[in-house]
PDB file of C-alpha atoms in Angstrom:
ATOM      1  CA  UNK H1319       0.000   0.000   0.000  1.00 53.00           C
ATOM      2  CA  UNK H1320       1.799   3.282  -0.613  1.00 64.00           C
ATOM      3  CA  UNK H1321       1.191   6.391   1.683  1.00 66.00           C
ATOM      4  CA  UNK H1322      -0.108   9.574   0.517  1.00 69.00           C
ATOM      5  CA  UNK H1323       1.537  12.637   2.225  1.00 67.00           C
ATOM      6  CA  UNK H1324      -0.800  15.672   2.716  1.00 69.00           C
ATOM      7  CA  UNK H1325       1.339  18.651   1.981  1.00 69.00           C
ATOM      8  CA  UNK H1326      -0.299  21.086   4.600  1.00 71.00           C
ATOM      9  CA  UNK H1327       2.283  21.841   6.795  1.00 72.00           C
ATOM     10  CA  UNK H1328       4.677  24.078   6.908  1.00 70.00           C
ATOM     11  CA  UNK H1329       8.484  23.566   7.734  1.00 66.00           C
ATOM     12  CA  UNK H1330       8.547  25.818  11.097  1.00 71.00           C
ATOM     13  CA  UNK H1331       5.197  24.594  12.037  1.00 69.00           C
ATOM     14  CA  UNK H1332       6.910  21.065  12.255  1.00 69.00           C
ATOM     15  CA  UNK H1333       9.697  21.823  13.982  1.00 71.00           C
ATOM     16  CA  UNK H1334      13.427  20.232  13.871  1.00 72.00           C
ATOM     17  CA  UNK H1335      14.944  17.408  15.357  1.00 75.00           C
ATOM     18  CA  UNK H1336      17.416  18.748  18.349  1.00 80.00           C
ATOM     19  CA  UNK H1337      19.244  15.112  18.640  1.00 85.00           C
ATOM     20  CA  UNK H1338      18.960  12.191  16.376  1.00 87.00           C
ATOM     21  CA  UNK H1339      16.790   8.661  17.498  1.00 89.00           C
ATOM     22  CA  UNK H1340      19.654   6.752  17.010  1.00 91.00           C
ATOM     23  CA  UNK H1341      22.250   7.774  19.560  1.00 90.00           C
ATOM     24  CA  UNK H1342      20.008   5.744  22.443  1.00 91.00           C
ATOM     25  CA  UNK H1343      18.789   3.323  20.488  1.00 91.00           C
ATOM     26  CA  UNK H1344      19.050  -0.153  21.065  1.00 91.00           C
ATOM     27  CA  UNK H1345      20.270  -1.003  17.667  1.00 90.00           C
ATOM     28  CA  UNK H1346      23.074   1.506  17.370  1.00 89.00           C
ATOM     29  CA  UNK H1347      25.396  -1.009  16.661  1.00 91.00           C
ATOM     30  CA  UNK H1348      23.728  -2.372  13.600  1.00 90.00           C
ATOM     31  CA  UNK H1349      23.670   1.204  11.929  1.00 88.00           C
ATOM     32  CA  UNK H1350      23.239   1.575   8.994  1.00 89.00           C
ATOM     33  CA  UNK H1351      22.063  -1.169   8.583  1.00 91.00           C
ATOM     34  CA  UNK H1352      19.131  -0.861  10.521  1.00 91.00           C
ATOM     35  CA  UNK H1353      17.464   1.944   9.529  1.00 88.00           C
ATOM     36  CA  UNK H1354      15.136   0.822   6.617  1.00 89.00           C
ATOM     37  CA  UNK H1355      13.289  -1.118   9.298  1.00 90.00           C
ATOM     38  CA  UNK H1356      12.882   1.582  11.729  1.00 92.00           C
ATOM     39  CA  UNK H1357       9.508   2.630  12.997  1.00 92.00           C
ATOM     40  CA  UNK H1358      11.040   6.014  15.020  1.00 90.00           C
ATOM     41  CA  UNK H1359      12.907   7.278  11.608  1.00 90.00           C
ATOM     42  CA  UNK H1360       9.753   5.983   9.170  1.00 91.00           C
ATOM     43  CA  UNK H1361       7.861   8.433  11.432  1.00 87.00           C
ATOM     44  CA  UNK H1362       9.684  11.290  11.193  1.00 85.00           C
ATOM     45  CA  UNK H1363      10.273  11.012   7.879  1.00 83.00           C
ATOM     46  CA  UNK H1364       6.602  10.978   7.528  1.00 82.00           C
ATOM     47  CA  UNK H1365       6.229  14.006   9.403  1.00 78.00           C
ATOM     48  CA  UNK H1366       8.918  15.989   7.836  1.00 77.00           C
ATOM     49  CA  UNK H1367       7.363  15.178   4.017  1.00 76.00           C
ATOM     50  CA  UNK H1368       4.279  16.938   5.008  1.00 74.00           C
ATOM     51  CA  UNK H1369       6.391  20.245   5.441  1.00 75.00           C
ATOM     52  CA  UNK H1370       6.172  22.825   2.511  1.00 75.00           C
ATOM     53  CA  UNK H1371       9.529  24.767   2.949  1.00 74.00           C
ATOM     54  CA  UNK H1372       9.249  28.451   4.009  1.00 70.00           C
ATOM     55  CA  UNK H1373      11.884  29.514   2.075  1.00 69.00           C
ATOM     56  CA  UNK H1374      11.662  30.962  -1.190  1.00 63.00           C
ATOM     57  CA  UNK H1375      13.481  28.841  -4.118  1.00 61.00           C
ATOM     58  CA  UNK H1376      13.838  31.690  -6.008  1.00 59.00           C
ATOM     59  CA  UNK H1377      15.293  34.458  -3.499  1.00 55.00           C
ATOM     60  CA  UNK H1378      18.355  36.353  -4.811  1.00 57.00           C
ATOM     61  CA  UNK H1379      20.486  38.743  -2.440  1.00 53.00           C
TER      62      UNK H1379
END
């Protein structure tokens, strides 16, 4: 079944990660290896595709 991400978010509404799942996590020691079957990261990831970026693509200084 493949997920549908509602863009309606944006990036500042969602926030930022201040310290990364993995440094506690009982599988640290199979990294990388571990990570495609990681709930924790498969939600976050989920969370952070709803953002729409607040910056502009197109901004010149």
């Amino acid at each position: 079944m493949e997920n549908i991400i509602k863009r309606d978010m944006f990036d500042f509404e969602i926030g930022y990660l201040t310290k990364s799942p993995c440094l506690n996590c009982e599988h640290r020691s199979e990294l990388p290896k571990c990570h495609a079957d990681c709930h924790i990261l498969d939600k976050i990831q989920t969370m952070l595709a709803r953002g729409i970026s607040s910056q502009s693509s197109g901004y010149e200084s």
